[in-house]
Amino acid sequence: MIRINLLSARETEREVGRRAEGRLIVLGAMLAATMLLGIEVWSRMRMIPVRAEYADLQAQVKVLDTKTAELSELQKNKAELDEKLKTIGSLQQRKVGPANVLADLSDAAPEHVWLLEFTEDSGAATITGFAFDNQTIAVFMRNLGTSKYFTDVDLVETTQTAQKEIQLKKFVVKARLSYTGQPLSPASPDLKYPEPPKGGAPASKGNRV
């Protein structure tokens, strides 16, 4: 009589199944690990050019920062130089301006006008002098109004006076003065110049025109 131990065969099959399942689990884990490692390597490889580009951009930013600092320094130096040149120009103008103003003042005085005094305060000029008559004063004011240094020429006072028994007109003229010599408009056409006295009567002191 032959006996077959079927229980042992079943246990053997189960054992084989368990071993195969274990191998599949291990193989799956190894495959998953390999895939994760591949993804990591791929990610690192992709990051290499990105990091290189980032480093290059940082280097460019540093260069630009340096150039910006240099440009700011150049602009600062230029501003300081412009200010120095402006100061030098102003000083030169102060040295040359008064001479030109006096030259124009002298040229504006026609024959039979004698200038006694010239003063200036904060751009306000006052000119005192003698003239034979009102017409001569008017010519002087008109000439002065064409100068690029004088504007708003105005006669504020005329007085009859005698110098060594000669009858003269003493006058006071005021005007705006610019030493910079900027082009200015000529004397306004509505300026009122002194009119000759009627009947030879002298103009009174403080007469405004």
PDB file of C-alpha atoms in Angstrom:
ATOM      1  CA  MET A   1       0.000   0.000   0.000  1.00  0.00           C
ATOM      2  CA  ILE A   2       1.370   3.410  -1.057  1.00  0.00           C
ATOM      3  CA  ARG A   3       0.792   6.578   0.993  1.00  0.00           C
ATOM      4  CA  ILE A   4       1.368  10.080  -0.304  1.00  0.00           C
ATOM      5  CA  ASN A   5       1.843  12.905   2.151  1.00  0.00           C
ATOM      6  CA  LEU A   6      -0.235  15.608   0.466  1.00  0.00           C
ATOM      7  CA  LEU A   7       0.154  17.952   3.442  1.00  0.00           C
ATOM      8  CA  SER A   8       3.889  18.192   2.886  1.00  0.00           C
ATOM      9  CA  ALA A   9       3.376  18.969  -0.799  1.00  0.00           C
ATOM     10  CA  ARG A  10       0.970  21.773   0.016  1.00  0.00           C
ATOM     11  CA  GLU A  11       3.335  23.240   2.566  1.00  0.00           C
ATOM     12  CA  THR A  12       6.104  23.066  -0.001  1.00  0.00           C
ATOM     13  CA  GLU A  13       3.965  24.943  -2.519  1.00  0.00           C
ATOM     14  CA  ARG A  14       3.127  27.552   0.079  1.00  0.00           C
ATOM     15  CA  GLU A  15       6.780  27.971   0.952  1.00  0.00           C
ATOM     16  CA  VAL A  16       7.681  28.372  -2.678  1.00  0.00           C
ATOM     17  CA  GLY A  17       4.887  30.940  -3.046  1.00  0.00           C
ATOM     18  CA  ARG A  18       6.080  32.869  -0.030  1.00  0.00           C
ATOM     19  CA  ARG A  19       9.642  32.899  -1.361  1.00  0.00           C
ATOM     20  CA  ALA A  20       8.483  34.096  -4.765  1.00  0.00           C
ATOM     21  CA  GLU A  21       6.383  36.806  -3.135  1.00  0.00           C
ATOM     22  CA  GLY A  22       9.364  37.874  -1.048  1.00  0.00           C
ATOM     23  CA  ARG A  23      11.524  38.047  -4.151  1.00  0.00           C
ATOM     24  CA  LEU A  24       8.893  40.177  -5.886  1.00  0.00           C
ATOM     25  CA  ILE A  25       8.747  42.534  -2.920  1.00  0.00           C
ATOM     26  CA  VAL A  26      12.522  42.846  -2.838  1.00  0.00           C
ATOM     27  CA  LEU A  27      12.647  43.316  -6.591  1.00  0.00           C
ATOM     28  CA  GLY A  28       9.910  45.945  -6.418  1.00  0.00           C
ATOM     29  CA  ALA A  29      11.746  47.763  -3.635  1.00  0.00           C
ATOM     30  CA  MET A  30      14.980  47.664  -5.613  1.00  0.00           C
ATOM     31  CA  LEU A  31      13.181  48.944  -8.692  1.00  0.00           C
ATOM     32  CA  ALA A  32      11.572  51.747  -6.707  1.00  0.00           C
ATOM     33  CA  ALA A  33      14.923  52.657  -5.152  1.00  0.00           C
ATOM     34  CA  THR A  34      16.528  52.622  -8.590  1.00  0.00           C
ATOM     35  CA  MET A  35      13.816  54.903  -9.957  1.00  0.00           C
ATOM     36  CA  LEU A  36      14.165  57.300  -7.026  1.00  0.00           C
ATOM     37  CA  LEU A  37      17.930  57.337  -7.480  1.00  0.00           C
ATOM     38  CA  GLY A  38      17.490  57.982 -11.195  1.00  0.00           C
ATOM     39  CA  ILE A  39      15.097  60.842 -10.504  1.00  0.00           C
ATOM     40  CA  GLU A  40      17.549  62.321  -7.986  1.00  0.00           C
ATOM     41  CA  VAL A  41      20.442  62.048 -10.438  1.00  0.00           C
ATOM     42  CA  TRP A  42      18.292  63.534 -13.212  1.00  0.00           C
ATOM     43  CA  SER A  43      17.250  66.410 -10.950  1.00  0.00           C
ATOM     44  CA  ARG A  44      20.837  67.108  -9.961  1.00  0.00           C
ATOM     45  CA  MET A  45      21.908  67.031 -13.607  1.00  0.00           C
ATOM     46  CA  ARG A  46      19.153  69.506 -14.465  1.00  0.00           C
ATOM     47  CA  MET A  47      20.216  71.768 -11.591  1.00  0.00           C
ATOM     48  CA  ILE A  48      23.832  72.004 -12.749  1.00  0.00           C
ATOM     49  CA  PRO A  49      23.196  74.410 -15.670  1.00  0.00           C
ATOM     50  CA  VAL A  50      20.611  76.310 -13.615  1.00  0.00           C
ATOM     51  CA  ARG A  51      23.103  76.824 -10.800  1.00  0.00           C
ATOM     52  CA  ALA A  52      25.762  77.815 -13.319  1.00  0.00           C
ATOM     53  CA  GLU A  53      23.373  80.352 -14.850  1.00  0.00           C
ATOM     54  CA  TYR A  54      22.459  81.648 -11.403  1.00  0.00           C
ATOM     55  CA  ALA A  55      26.136  82.063 -10.515  1.00  0.00           C
ATOM     56  CA  ASP A  56      26.688  83.906 -13.808  1.00  0.00           C
ATOM     57  CA  LEU A  57      23.754  86.207 -13.081  1.00  0.00           C
ATOM     58  CA  GLN A  58      25.123  86.933  -9.621  1.00  0.00           C
ATOM     59  CA  ALA A  59      28.478  87.821 -11.172  1.00  0.00           C
ATOM     60  CA  GLN A  60      26.738  90.144 -13.643  1.00  0.00           C
ATOM     61  CA  VAL A  61      24.793  91.775 -10.824  1.00  0.00           C
ATOM     62  CA  LYS A  62      28.033  92.419  -8.948  1.00  0.00           C
ATOM     63  CA  VAL A  63      29.551  93.965 -12.075  1.00  0.00           C
ATOM     64  CA  LEU A  64      26.479  96.155 -12.560  1.00  0.00           C
ATOM     65  CA  ASP A  65      26.548  97.173  -8.899  1.00  0.00           C
ATOM     66  CA  THR A  66      30.182  98.191  -9.323  1.00  0.00           C
ATOM     67  CA  LYS A  67      29.401 100.148 -12.490  1.00  0.00           C
ATOM     68  CA  THR A  68      26.411 101.779 -10.808  1.00  0.00           C
ATOM     69  CA  ALA A  69      28.588 102.859  -7.901  1.00  0.00           C
ATOM     70  CA  GLU A  70      31.173 104.202 -10.349  1.00  0.00           C
ATOM     71  CA  LEU A  71      28.455 106.039 -12.288  1.00  0.00           C
ATOM     72  CA  SER A  72      27.080 107.556  -9.090  1.00  0.00           C
ATOM     73  CA  GLU A  73      30.573 108.680  -8.151  1.00  0.00           C
ATOM     74  CA  LEU A  74      31.088 110.183 -11.613  1.00  0.00           C
ATOM     75  CA  GLN A  75      27.760 112.007 -11.402  1.00  0.00           C
ATOM     76  CA  LYS A  76      28.686 113.316  -7.966  1.00  0.00           C
ATOM     77  CA  ASN A  77      32.072 114.500  -9.238  1.00  0.00           C
ATOM     78  CA  LYS A  78      30.403 116.122 -12.257  1.00  0.00           C
ATOM     79  CA  ALA A  79      27.928 117.952 -10.019  1.00  0.00           C
ATOM     80  CA  GLU A  80      30.779 119.202  -7.834  1.00  0.00           C
ATOM     81  CA  LEU A  81      32.724 120.309 -10.915  1.00  0.00           C
ATOM     82  CA  ASP A  82      29.668 122.096 -12.345  1.00  0.00           C
ATOM     83  CA  GLU A  83      29.218 123.909  -9.043  1.00  0.00           C
ATOM     84  CA  LYS A  84      32.887 124.948  -9.025  1.00  0.00           C
ATOM     85  CA  LEU A  85      32.653 126.174 -12.621  1.00  0.00           C
ATOM     86  CA  LYS A  86      29.496 128.079 -11.752  1.00  0.00           C
ATOM     87  CA  THR A  87      31.246 129.702  -8.796  1.00  0.00           C
ATOM     88  CA  ILE A  88      34.281 130.579 -10.917  1.00  0.00           C
ATOM     89  CA  GLY A  89      32.024 132.019 -13.617  1.00  0.00           C
ATOM     90  CA  SER A  90      30.164 134.073 -11.032  1.00  0.00           C
ATOM     91  CA  LEU A  91      33.424 135.412  -9.617  1.00  0.00           C
ATOM     92  CA  GLN A  92      34.676 136.291 -13.077  1.00  0.00           C
ATOM     93  CA  GLN A  93      31.388 138.003 -13.870  1.00  0.00           C
ATOM     94  CA  ARG A  94      31.636 140.026 -10.677  1.00  0.00           C
ATOM     95  CA  LYS A  95      35.079 141.175 -11.746  1.00  0.00           C
ATOM     96  CA  VAL A  96      34.103 141.983 -15.330  1.00  0.00           C
ATOM     97  CA  GLY A  97      30.471 143.015 -14.786  1.00  0.00           C
ATOM     98  CA  PRO A  98      31.010 146.323 -12.950  1.00  0.00           C
ATOM     99  CA  ALA A  99      33.500 147.508 -15.572  1.00  0.00           C
ATOM    100  CA  ASN A 100      31.019 146.782 -18.366  1.00  0.00           C
ATOM    101  CA  VAL A 101      28.208 148.441 -16.426  1.00  0.00           C
ATOM    102  CA  LEU A 102      30.227 151.607 -15.904  1.00  0.00           C
ATOM    103  CA  ALA A 103      31.226 151.584 -19.569  1.00  0.00           C
ATOM    104  CA  ASP A 104      27.567 151.385 -20.641  1.00  0.00           C
ATOM    105  CA  LEU A 105      26.652 154.075 -18.131  1.00  0.00           C
ATOM    106  CA  SER A 106      29.311 156.375 -19.539  1.00  0.00           C
ATOM    107  CA  ASP A 107      28.281 155.654 -23.134  1.00  0.00           C
ATOM    108  CA  ALA A 108      24.641 156.400 -22.303  1.00  0.00           C
ATOM    109  CA  ALA A 109      25.457 159.902 -21.075  1.00  0.00           C
ATOM    110  CA  PRO A 110      25.131 162.344 -24.004  1.00  0.00           C
ATOM    111  CA  GLU A 111      26.859 165.679 -24.275  1.00  0.00           C
ATOM    112  CA  HIS A 112      25.828 168.161 -21.576  1.00  0.00           C
ATOM    113  CA  VAL A 113      25.166 165.392 -19.020  1.00  0.00           C
ATOM    114  CA  TRP A 114      27.515 165.107 -16.040  1.00  0.00           C
ATOM    115  CA  LEU A 115      27.194 162.093 -13.770  1.00  0.00           C
ATOM    116  CA  LEU A 116      27.846 162.813 -10.105  1.00  0.00           C
ATOM    117  CA  GLU A 117      27.106 159.563  -8.288  1.00  0.00           C
ATOM    118  CA  PHE A 118      26.262 155.934  -9.011  1.00  0.00           C
ATOM    119  CA  THR A 119      25.149 153.524  -6.263  1.00  0.00           C
ATOM    120  CA  GLU A 120      23.761 149.994  -6.331  1.00  0.00           C
ATOM    121  CA  ASP A 121      22.053 147.941  -3.634  1.00  0.00           C
ATOM    122  CA  SER A 122      20.605 144.473  -4.274  1.00  0.00           C
ATOM    123  CA  GLY A 123      20.167 145.183  -7.967  1.00  0.00           C
ATOM    124  CA  ALA A 124      18.638 148.649  -7.495  1.00  0.00           C
ATOM    125  CA  ALA A 125      20.782 151.353  -9.116  1.00  0.00           C
ATOM    126  CA  THR A 126      20.574 155.073  -8.355  1.00  0.00           C
ATOM    127  CA  ILE A 127      22.233 157.608 -10.673  1.00  0.00           C
ATOM    128  CA  THR A 128      22.610 161.281  -9.820  1.00  0.00           C
ATOM    129  CA  GLY A 129      23.826 163.934 -12.246  1.00  0.00           C
ATOM    130  CA  PHE A 130      23.466 167.327 -13.904  1.00  0.00           C
ATOM    131  CA  ALA A 131      22.067 168.184 -17.327  1.00  0.00           C
ATOM    132  CA  PHE A 132      21.326 171.340 -19.281  1.00  0.00           C
ATOM    133  CA  ASP A 133      17.639 170.563 -19.741  1.00  0.00           C
ATOM    134  CA  ASN A 134      14.937 167.936 -19.597  1.00  0.00           C
ATOM    135  CA  GLN A 135      15.448 166.872 -23.207  1.00  0.00           C
ATOM    136  CA  THR A 136      19.040 165.914 -22.422  1.00  0.00           C
ATOM    137  CA  ILE A 137      17.890 163.898 -19.401  1.00  0.00           C
ATOM    138  CA  ALA A 138      15.357 162.108 -21.619  1.00  0.00           C
ATOM    139  CA  VAL A 139      18.093 161.193 -24.121  1.00  0.00           C
ATOM    140  CA  PHE A 140      20.245 159.832 -21.295  1.00  0.00           C
ATOM    141  CA  MET A 141      17.390 157.694 -19.963  1.00  0.00           C
ATOM    142  CA  ARG A 142      16.578 156.396 -23.451  1.00  0.00           C
ATOM    143  CA  ASN A 143      20.213 155.433 -24.031  1.00  0.00           C
ATOM    144  CA  LEU A 144      20.409 153.790 -20.623  1.00  0.00           C
ATOM    145  CA  GLY A 145      17.268 151.784 -21.362  1.00  0.00           C
ATOM    146  CA  THR A 146      18.925 150.176 -24.399  1.00  0.00           C
ATOM    147  CA  SER A 147      21.759 148.753 -22.266  1.00  0.00           C
ATOM    148  CA  LYS A 148      21.560 145.038 -21.490  1.00  0.00           C
ATOM    149  CA  TYR A 149      22.536 145.815 -17.887  1.00  0.00           C
ATOM    150  CA  PHE A 150      19.758 148.322 -17.053  1.00  0.00           C
ATOM    151  CA  THR A 151      15.974 147.904 -17.049  1.00  0.00           C
ATOM    152  CA  ASP A 152      12.983 149.772 -15.614  1.00  0.00           C
ATOM    153  CA  VAL A 153      14.721 153.134 -16.001  1.00  0.00           C
ATOM    154  CA  ASP A 154      12.736 155.787 -14.128  1.00  0.00           C
ATOM    155  CA  LEU A 155      13.266 159.463 -13.384  1.00  0.00           C
ATOM    156  CA  VAL A 156      12.361 160.039  -9.737  1.00  0.00           C
ATOM    157  CA  GLU A 157      13.514 163.623  -9.166  1.00  0.00           C
ATOM    158  CA  THR A 158      14.586 166.787 -10.995  1.00  0.00           C
ATOM    159  CA  THR A 159      15.675 170.025  -9.364  1.00  0.00           C
ATOM    160  CA  GLN A 160      16.629 173.376 -10.852  1.00  0.00           C
ATOM    161  CA  THR A 161      20.045 174.409  -9.602  1.00  0.00           C
ATOM    162  CA  ALA A 162      22.839 176.805 -10.473  1.00  0.00           C
ATOM    163  CA  GLN A 163      26.488 175.918 -10.843  1.00  0.00           C
ATOM    164  CA  LYS A 164      28.787 178.919 -11.222  1.00  0.00           C
ATOM    165  CA  GLU A 165      25.820 181.028 -12.347  1.00  0.00           C
ATOM    166  CA  ILE A 166      24.843 178.416 -14.958  1.00  0.00           C
ATOM    167  CA  GLN A 167      21.312 177.082 -14.666  1.00  0.00           C
ATOM    168  CA  LEU A 168      21.299 173.277 -14.677  1.00  0.00           C
ATOM    169  CA  LYS A 169      18.945 170.404 -13.962  1.00  0.00           C
ATOM    170  CA  LYS A 170      19.959 168.066 -11.169  1.00  0.00           C
ATOM    171  CA  PHE A 171      18.328 164.666 -11.683  1.00  0.00           C
ATOM    172  CA  VAL A 172      18.008 161.334  -9.898  1.00  0.00           C
ATOM    173  CA  VAL A 173      17.367 158.243 -12.034  1.00  0.00           C
ATOM    174  CA  LYS A 174      16.678 154.755 -10.708  1.00  0.00           C
ATOM    175  CA  ALA A 175      16.857 151.457 -12.588  1.00  0.00           C
ATOM    176  CA  ARG A 176      17.155 147.713 -12.148  1.00  0.00           C
ATOM    177  CA  LEU A 177      20.725 146.489 -12.625  1.00  0.00           C
ATOM    178  CA  SER A 178      22.014 143.062 -13.697  1.00  0.00           C
ATOM    179  CA  TYR A 179      25.777 142.510 -13.615  1.00  0.00           C
ATOM    180  CA  THR A 180      25.423 139.251 -15.550  1.00  0.00           C
ATOM    181  CA  GLY A 181      24.727 141.155 -18.716  1.00  0.00           C
ATOM    182  CA  GLN A 182      21.833 138.947 -19.795  1.00  0.00           C
ATOM    183  CA  PRO A 183      19.969 140.186 -22.877  1.00  0.00           C
ATOM    184  CA  LEU A 184      17.196 142.420 -21.634  1.00  0.00           C
ATOM    185  CA  SER A 185      14.393 144.155 -23.459  1.00  0.00           C
ATOM    186  CA  PRO A 186      15.026 147.798 -24.327  1.00  0.00           C
ATOM    187  CA  ALA A 187      13.403 150.582 -22.423  1.00  0.00           C
ATOM    188  CA  SER A 188       9.654 150.207 -22.302  1.00  0.00           C
ATOM    189  CA  PRO A 189       7.896 152.482 -24.815  1.00  0.00           C
ATOM    190  CA  ASP A 190       5.525 153.707 -22.123  1.00  0.00           C
ATOM    191  CA  LEU A 191       8.334 155.178 -20.013  1.00  0.00           C
ATOM    192  CA  LYS A 192       7.632 158.800 -19.250  1.00  0.00           C
ATOM    193  CA  TYR A 193      10.602 161.023 -19.836  1.00  0.00           C
ATOM    194  CA  PRO A 194      10.878 164.547 -18.446  1.00  0.00           C
ATOM    195  CA  GLU A 195       9.094 167.195 -20.436  1.00  0.00           C
ATOM    196  CA  PRO A 196      10.613 170.616 -20.967  1.00  0.00           C
ATOM    197  CA  PRO A 197       9.240 173.159 -18.501  1.00  0.00           C
ATOM    198  CA  LYS A 198       6.585 175.447 -19.950  1.00  0.00           C
ATOM    199  CA  GLY A 199       7.514 179.051 -20.029  1.00  0.00           C
ATOM    200  CA  GLY A 200      10.946 178.289 -18.624  1.00  0.00           C
ATOM    201  CA  ALA A 201       9.553 177.303 -15.210  1.00  0.00           C
ATOM    202  CA  PRO A 202      11.896 174.879 -13.399  1.00  0.00           C
ATOM    203  CA  ALA A 203      10.701 171.398 -12.481  1.00  0.00           C
ATOM    204  CA  SER A 204       9.959 171.097  -8.792  1.00  0.00           C
ATOM    205  CA  LYS A 205      11.843 168.754  -6.476  1.00  0.00           C
ATOM    206  CA  GLY A 206      10.308 165.358  -6.195  1.00  0.00           C
ATOM    207  CA  ASN A 207       8.569 165.598  -9.558  1.00  0.00           C
ATOM    208  CA  ARG A 208       7.866 162.045 -10.764  1.00  0.00           C
ATOM    209  CA  VAL A 209       7.366 161.149 -14.388  1.00  0.00           C
TER     210      VAL A 209
END
